[in-house]
PDB file of C-alpha atoms in Angstrom:
ATOM      1  CA  ARG A  18       0.000   0.000   0.000  1.00 35.00           C
ATOM      2  CA  LYS A  19       1.489   3.379  -0.953  1.00 40.00           C
ATOM      3  CA  GLY A  20       0.719   6.799   0.420  1.00 41.00           C
ATOM      4  CA  VAL A  21       2.814   9.742   1.381  1.00 51.00           C
ATOM      5  CA  SER A  22       6.207   8.869  -0.021  1.00 54.00           C
ATOM      6  CA  TRP A  23       8.653  10.124   2.594  1.00 65.00           C
ATOM      7  CA  THR A  24       9.004   7.384   5.189  1.00 76.00           C
ATOM      8  CA  LYS A  25      11.968   7.901   7.512  1.00 80.00           C
ATOM      9  CA  GLU A  26      12.070   4.495   9.163  1.00 87.00           C
ATOM     10  CA  VAL A  27       9.976   1.372   9.632  1.00 93.00           C
ATOM     11  CA  THR A  28       9.521  -0.657  12.817  1.00 95.00           C
ATOM     12  CA  VAL A  29       7.970  -4.135  12.763  1.00 96.00           C
ATOM     13  CA  PHE A  30       6.990  -5.942  15.981  1.00 95.00           C
ATOM     14  CA  ILE A  31       6.640  -9.703  15.565  1.00 95.00           C
ATOM     15  CA  GLY A  32       6.776 -12.398  18.234  1.00 92.00           C
ATOM     16  CA  ASP A  33       9.216 -11.183  20.852  1.00 93.00           C
ATOM     17  CA  ILE A  34      11.445  -9.251  18.448  1.00 95.00           C
ATOM     18  CA  THR A  35      11.554  -5.718  17.047  1.00 96.00           C
ATOM     19  CA  VAL A  36      12.910  -5.077  13.562  1.00 97.00           C
ATOM     20  CA  GLN A  37      13.886  -1.542  12.535  1.00 97.00           C
ATOM     21  CA  LEU A  38      14.476  -0.724   8.883  1.00 96.00           C
ATOM     22  CA  LEU A  39      16.489   2.503   8.875  1.00 94.00           C
ATOM     23  CA  GLN A  40      17.974   4.893   6.328  1.00 90.00           C
ATOM     24  CA  ASP A  41      20.765   3.653   4.018  1.00 89.00           C
ATOM     25  CA  TRP A  42      19.783  -0.028   4.363  1.00 92.00           C
ATOM     26  CA  VAL A  43      20.680  -0.251   8.056  1.00 95.00           C
ATOM     27  CA  VAL A  44      18.673  -2.988   9.811  1.00 97.00           C
ATOM     28  CA  LYS A  45      18.407  -3.405  13.582  1.00 97.00           C
ATOM     29  CA  VAL A  46      16.950  -6.387  15.415  1.00 97.00           C
ATOM     30  CA  ASN A  47      16.172  -5.762  19.094  1.00 96.00           C
ATOM     31  CA  GLY A  48      18.263  -2.596  18.915  1.00 96.00           C
ATOM     32  CA  GLU A  49      21.396  -4.237  17.455  1.00 97.00           C
ATOM     33  CA  VAL A  50      22.623  -3.601  13.904  1.00 97.00           C
ATOM     34  CA  VAL A  51      22.665  -6.876  11.924  1.00 97.00           C
ATOM     35  CA  THR A  52      24.375  -7.879   8.690  1.00 97.00           C
ATOM     36  CA  LEU A  53      22.270  -9.243   5.853  1.00 97.00           C
ATOM     37  CA  PRO A  54      21.053 -11.793   5.015  1.00 97.00           C
ATOM     38  CA  PHE A  55      19.741 -12.297   8.555  1.00 98.00           C
ATOM     39  CA  LEU A  56      17.620 -15.173   9.848  1.00 97.00           C
ATOM     40  CA  ARG A  57      15.900 -15.319  13.241  1.00 96.00           C
ATOM     41  CA  GLU A  58      13.801 -18.466  13.440  1.00 95.00           C
ATOM     42  CA  PRO A  59      10.900 -18.819  13.391  1.00 95.00           C
ATOM     43  CA  TYR A  60       9.956 -15.210  12.837  1.00 96.00           C
ATOM     44  CA  ILE A  61      11.962 -13.383  10.183  1.00 97.00           C
ATOM     45  CA  TYR A  62      14.338 -13.565   7.249  1.00 98.00           C
ATOM     46  CA  VAL A  63      15.781 -10.234   6.077  1.00 98.00           C
ATOM     47  CA  GLU A  64      17.657  -9.947   2.791  1.00 97.00           C
ATOM     48  CA  ARG A  65      18.978  -7.201   0.541  1.00 95.00           C
ATOM     49  CA  GLN A  66      17.988  -7.324  -3.119  1.00 91.00           C
ATOM     50  CA  THR A  67      20.039  -4.761  -5.080  1.00 87.00           C
ATOM     51  CA  ASN A  68      18.844  -1.468  -3.578  1.00 87.00           C
ATOM     52  CA  THR A  69      15.916  -2.744  -1.544  1.00 93.00           C
ATOM     53  CA  ILE A  70      15.504  -4.584   1.747  1.00 96.00           C
ATOM     54  CA  LEU A  71      12.990  -7.435   1.885  1.00 97.00           C
ATOM     55  CA  LEU A  72      11.659  -8.518   5.276  1.00 98.00           C
ATOM     56  CA  ASN A  73       9.937 -11.929   5.110  1.00 97.00           C
ATOM     57  CA  THR A  74       7.968 -13.124   8.138  1.00 97.00           C
ATOM     58  CA  ASN A  75       6.548 -16.461   9.234  1.00 96.00           C
ATOM     59  CA  ILE A  76       3.016 -14.990   9.278  1.00 95.00           C
ATOM     60  CA  GLY A  77       3.114 -14.168   5.556  1.00 95.00           C
ATOM     61  CA  LEU A  78       3.644 -10.418   5.994  1.00 95.00           C
ATOM     62  CA  LYS A  79       6.289  -8.993   3.647  1.00 96.00           C
ATOM     63  CA  VAL A  80       7.852  -5.553   3.870  1.00 96.00           C
ATOM     64  CA  LEU A  81       9.822  -4.046   0.990  1.00 95.00           C
ATOM     65  CA  TRP A  82      11.928  -1.015   1.952  1.00 94.00           C
ATOM     66  CA  SER A  83      13.923   1.173  -0.453  1.00 88.00           C
ATOM     67  CA  GLY A  84      16.465   2.076   2.212  1.00 87.00           C
ATOM     68  CA  ARG A  85      15.521   5.714   1.978  1.00 81.00           C
ATOM     69  CA  SER A  86      11.848   6.626   1.663  1.00 78.00           C
ATOM     70  CA  HIS A  87       9.637   4.128  -0.166  1.00 82.00           C
ATOM     71  CA  LEU A  88       7.734   1.354   1.599  1.00 87.00           C
ATOM     72  CA  GLU A  89       5.481  -1.470   0.412  1.00 90.00           C
ATOM     73  CA  VAL A  90       3.671  -3.876   2.718  1.00 93.00           C
ATOM     74  CA  SER A  91       1.908  -7.041   1.518  1.00 93.00           C
ATOM     75  CA  VAL A  92      -0.016  -9.870   3.170  1.00 94.00           C
ATOM     76  CA  PRO A  93      -1.415 -13.101   1.665  1.00 94.00           C
ATOM     77  CA  GLY A  94      -5.074 -13.579   0.714  1.00 93.00           C
ATOM     78  CA  SER A  95      -5.749 -15.414   3.966  1.00 93.00           C
ATOM     79  CA  TYR A  96      -5.754 -11.964   5.643  1.00 92.00           C
ATOM     80  CA  ARG A  97      -8.678 -10.746   3.519  1.00 93.00           C
ATOM     81  CA  GLY A  98     -11.080  -8.837   5.758  1.00 91.00           C
ATOM     82  CA  HIS A  99      -8.837  -9.319   8.815  1.00 91.00           C
ATOM     83  CA  THR A 100      -6.711  -6.159   8.727  1.00 91.00           C
ATOM     84  CA  CYS A 101      -7.248  -2.623   9.961  1.00 90.00           C
ATOM     85  CA  GLY A 102      -5.288   0.598  10.234  1.00 89.00           C
ATOM     86  CA  LEU A 103      -3.461   2.716   7.689  1.00 87.00           C
ATOM     87  CA  CYS A 104      -3.443  -0.012   5.034  1.00 88.00           C
ATOM     88  CA  GLY A 105      -7.212  -0.522   5.078  1.00 89.00           C
ATOM     89  CA  ASN A 106      -9.252  -3.635   5.804  1.00 89.00           C
ATOM     90  CA  PHE A 107      -8.403  -5.755   2.720  1.00 91.00           C
ATOM     91  CA  ASN A 108     -12.022  -6.440   1.737  1.00 90.00           C
ATOM     92  CA  ASN A 109     -11.476  -5.513  -1.943  1.00 87.00           C
ATOM     93  CA  TYR A 110     -13.664  -2.429  -1.470  1.00 86.00           C
ATOM     94  CA  TYR A 111     -11.284   0.527  -1.311  1.00 80.00           C
ATOM     95  CA  GLN A 112     -14.038   3.080  -0.602  1.00 84.00           C
ATOM     96  CA  ASP A 113     -14.152   2.104   3.084  1.00 87.00           C
ATOM     97  CA  ASP A 114     -10.388   1.996   3.714  1.00 87.00           C
ATOM     98  CA  LEU A 115     -10.204   5.371   5.489  1.00 87.00           C
ATOM     99  CA  ARG A 116     -11.723   3.940   8.648  1.00 89.00           C
ATOM    100  CA  MET A 117     -10.503   5.486  11.896  1.00 88.00           C
ATOM    101  CA  PRO A 118      -9.954   3.595  15.194  1.00 88.00           C
ATOM    102  CA  SER A 119     -13.417   4.777  16.302  1.00 87.00           C
ATOM    103  CA  GLY A 120     -14.929   2.852  13.365  1.00 88.00           C
ATOM    104  CA  ARG A 121     -16.020   6.068  11.649  1.00 89.00           C
ATOM    105  CA  LEU A 122     -15.066   6.708   8.006  1.00 89.00           C
ATOM    106  CA  SER A 123     -12.899   9.773   7.436  1.00 85.00           C
ATOM    107  CA  LEU A 124     -13.329  12.172   4.510  1.00 80.00           C
ATOM    108  CA  SER A 125      -9.781  13.489   4.854  1.00 77.00           C
ATOM    109  CA  GLU A 126      -6.624  11.422   4.312  1.00 75.00           C
ATOM    110  CA  ALA A 127      -4.707  13.669   6.733  1.00 74.00           C
ATOM    111  CA  ASP A 128      -7.353  13.246   9.465  1.00 80.00           C
ATOM    112  CA  PHE A 129      -7.387   9.500   8.816  1.00 84.00           C
ATOM    113  CA  GLY A 130      -3.588   9.242   9.146  1.00 80.00           C
ATOM    114  CA  ASN A 131      -3.529  11.363  12.287  1.00 79.00           C
ATOM    115  CA  SER A 132      -6.316   9.294  13.868  1.00 83.00           C
ATOM    116  CA  TRP A 133      -4.015   6.241  13.913  1.00 82.00           C
ATOM    117  CA  ARG A 134      -1.088   8.250  15.279  1.00 76.00           C
ATOM    118  CA  PRO A 135      -0.702   8.516  19.046  1.00 65.00           C
ATOM    119  CA  GLY A 136      -0.403  12.072  20.320  1.00 63.00           C
ATOM    120  CA  GLU A 137      -1.296  15.332  18.658  1.00 61.00           C
ATOM    121  CA  ASN A 138      -2.195  15.943  15.021  1.00 62.00           C
ATOM    122  CA  VAL A 139       0.605  16.874  12.662  1.00 68.00           C
ATOM    123  CA  ASP A 140       0.419  19.447   9.865  1.00 77.00           C
ATOM    124  CA  PRO A 141       3.945  20.135   8.595  1.00 84.00           C
ATOM    125  CA  CYS A 142       2.736  22.932   6.298  1.00 87.00           C
ATOM    126  CA  LYS A 143       1.358  24.844   9.271  1.00 85.00           C
ATOM    127  CA  ASP A 144       4.718  24.539  11.005  1.00 82.00           C
ATOM    128  CA  ALA A 145       6.753  25.340   7.885  1.00 85.00           C
ATOM    129  CA  GLY A 146       5.076  28.692   7.211  1.00 87.00           C
ATOM    130  CA  TYR A 147       3.393  30.401   4.285  1.00 90.00           C
ATOM    131  CA  GLN A 148       6.380  30.625   1.921  1.00 91.00           C
ATOM    132  CA  ALA A 149       7.271  26.942   2.333  1.00 90.00           C
ATOM    133  CA  LYS A 150       3.655  25.926   1.683  1.00 91.00           C
ATOM    134  CA  LYS A 151       3.437  28.191  -1.373  1.00 94.00           C
ATOM    135  CA  SER A 152       6.692  26.751  -2.756  1.00 93.00           C
ATOM    136  CA  ALA A 153       5.524  23.164  -2.088  1.00 93.00           C
ATOM    137  CA  ASN A 154       2.244  23.782  -3.940  1.00 94.00           C
ATOM    138  CA  ALA A 155       4.096  25.284  -6.909  1.00 95.00           C
ATOM    139  CA  ARG A 156       6.655  22.482  -7.183  1.00 94.00           C
ATOM    140  CA  CYS A 157       4.139  19.659  -6.793  1.00 95.00           C
ATOM    141  CA  LYS A 158       2.073  20.987  -9.723  1.00 96.00           C
ATOM    142  CA  VAL A 159       4.414  19.007 -11.977  1.00 96.00           C
ATOM    143  CA  LEU A 160       2.314  15.934 -11.049  1.00 96.00           C
ATOM    144  CA  LYS A 161      -0.593  17.501 -12.947  1.00 96.00           C
ATOM    145  CA  SER A 162       1.543  18.468 -15.949  1.00 96.00           C
ATOM    146  CA  ALA A 163       1.775  16.940 -19.432  1.00 96.00           C
ATOM    147  CA  VAL A 164       4.693  14.669 -18.541  1.00 95.00           C
ATOM    148  CA  PHE A 165       2.481  12.686 -16.121  1.00 97.00           C
ATOM    149  CA  LYS A 166      -0.795  13.097 -18.050  1.00 97.00           C
ATOM    150  CA  PRO A 167      -0.778   9.618 -19.703  1.00 97.00           C
ATOM    151  CA  CYS A 168      -1.192   8.127 -16.221  1.00 97.00           C
ATOM    152  CA  HIS A 169      -3.855  10.471 -14.835  1.00 96.00           C
ATOM    153  CA  ARG A 170      -6.781   8.333 -15.985  1.00 95.00           C
ATOM    154  CA  VAL A 171      -5.478   5.196 -14.222  1.00 94.00           C
ATOM    155  CA  VAL A 172      -3.835   6.776 -11.150  1.00 92.00           C
ATOM    156  CA  PRO A 173      -5.624  10.040 -10.265  1.00 91.00           C
ATOM    157  CA  PRO A 174      -2.959  12.602  -9.329  1.00 92.00           C
ATOM    158  CA  GLU A 175      -4.997  14.550  -6.727  1.00 89.00           C
ATOM    159  CA  PRO A 176      -4.211  12.387  -3.651  1.00 83.00           C
ATOM    160  CA  TRP A 177      -0.565  12.270  -4.749  1.00 90.00           C
ATOM    161  CA  TYR A 178      -0.496  16.046  -5.124  1.00 91.00           C
ATOM    162  CA  GLY A 179      -1.721  16.430  -1.525  1.00 87.00           C
ATOM    163  CA  ALA A 180       0.874  13.902  -0.342  1.00 86.00           C
ATOM    164  CA  CYS A 181       3.587  15.744  -2.280  1.00 90.00           C
ATOM    165  CA  VAL A 182       2.747  19.097  -0.672  1.00 91.00           C
ATOM    166  CA  TYR A 183       2.711  17.459   2.787  1.00 87.00           C
ATOM    167  CA  ASP A 184       6.109  15.854   2.106  1.00 87.00           C
ATOM    168  CA  LEU A 185       7.780  18.996   0.826  1.00 89.00           C
ATOM    169  CA  CYS A 186       6.591  21.002   3.840  1.00 89.00           C
ATOM    170  CA  ALA A 187       8.040  18.298   6.120  1.00 85.00           C
ATOM    171  CA  CYS A 188      11.342  17.958   4.277  1.00 84.00           C
ATOM    172  CA  GLY A 189      12.990  21.247   5.168  1.00 75.00           C
ATOM    173  CA  ALA A 190      16.238  21.574   3.220  1.00 72.00           C
ATOM    174  CA  ASN A 191      15.801  18.274   1.337  1.00 73.00           C
ATOM    175  CA  THR A 192      12.960  19.440  -0.932  1.00 83.00           C
ATOM    176  CA  ASP A 193      14.629  18.332  -4.210  1.00 87.00           C
ATOM    177  CA  GLU A 194      15.162  14.832  -2.857  1.00 85.00           C
ATOM    178  CA  CYS A 195      11.630  14.637  -1.434  1.00 86.00           C
ATOM    179  CA  LEU A 196      10.037  15.866  -4.660  1.00 92.00           C
ATOM    180  CA  CYS A 197      11.919  13.316  -6.748  1.00 91.00           C
ATOM    181  CA  ASP A 198      10.993  10.510  -4.340  1.00 87.00           C
ATOM    182  CA  THR A 199       7.312  11.491  -4.494  1.00 89.00           C
ATOM    183  CA  LEU A 200       7.396  11.592  -8.302  1.00 93.00           C
ATOM    184  CA  GLU A 201       9.168   8.222  -8.408  1.00 90.00           C
ATOM    185  CA  ALA A 202       6.525   6.736  -6.083  1.00 87.00           C
ATOM    186  CA  TYR A 203       3.760   8.031  -8.385  1.00 92.00           C
ATOM    187  CA  ALA A 204       5.565   6.756 -11.502  1.00 94.00           C
ATOM    188  CA  SER A 205       6.023   3.378  -9.794  1.00 89.00           C
ATOM    189  CA  GLN A 206       2.272   3.097  -9.188  1.00 89.00           C
ATOM    190  CA  CYS A 207       1.707   4.074 -12.826  1.00 94.00           C
ATOM    191  CA  ARG A 208       4.040   1.264 -13.936  1.00 93.00           C
ATOM    192  CA  GLU A 209       2.047  -1.229 -11.858  1.00 89.00           C
ATOM    193  CA  ALA A 210      -1.100   0.042 -13.595  1.00 92.00           C
ATOM    194  CA  GLY A 211       0.520  -0.521 -17.009  1.00 95.00           C
ATOM    195  CA  VAL A 212       1.562   3.050 -17.849  1.00 96.00           C
ATOM    196  CA  VAL A 213       5.306   3.551 -18.286  1.00 95.00           C
ATOM    197  CA  LEU A 214       6.316   7.218 -18.068  1.00 95.00           C
ATOM    198  CA  GLN A 215       9.520   8.841 -19.303  1.00 94.00           C
ATOM    199  CA  TRP A 216       9.283  11.643 -16.795  1.00 96.00           C
ATOM    200  CA  ARG A 217      12.853  12.395 -15.792  1.00 95.00           C
ATOM    201  CA  SER A 218      14.720  15.148 -17.654  1.00 94.00           C
ATOM    202  CA  PRO A 219      17.877  17.225 -17.051  1.00 92.00           C
ATOM    203  CA  SER A 220      15.681  19.817 -15.311  1.00 91.00           C
ATOM    204  CA  LEU A 221      13.562  17.280 -13.372  1.00 94.00           C
ATOM    205  CA  CYS A 222      15.372  14.777 -11.143  1.00 93.00           C
ATOM    206  CA  GLY A 223      18.030  14.008 -13.785  1.00 83.00           C
ATOM    207  CA  GLU A 224      17.770  11.312 -16.441  1.00 67.00           C
TER     208      GLU A 224
END
């Protein structure tokens, strides 16, 4: 399941162990850095495949981590209808995925995300200030431009535009990196939907 692209780290709790997937392909198990491939029976097998980390678990959950910002989580069909949280309930009906812990459906992706987060709500654009928000809006408009247009009918850009603005407000000095990661995440979803984009150029994230 993909959403806002800029993930800083991932923590998985399984059995009596804690796995942390950190920046630059660093993996910690119970707080200790481990070398890959790493096996801890019966729970996990962690391996590096080129530039991604794959966490396999004995319960069928798989986590694919880019080592920097992009995360994919998958579970087998036996989990259909038995999940909840940020990844939805896996009932093949995406319209009811934004369900909050209270059981109520949310109309806002930001409110939905914050409802599953302990503590106070987070709005990085509010914290970043007017100029940062204005700049983020301007830079993310590229998602709605001609270079991404072939994909718009299969992967609507609006939710991605909102995610992009959120990311860029949160990124501080790393806005170029964050923008390119968001665009790559969108292009990756387009590829899965059968639309291959040639979106990179010398002026946009390099070729």
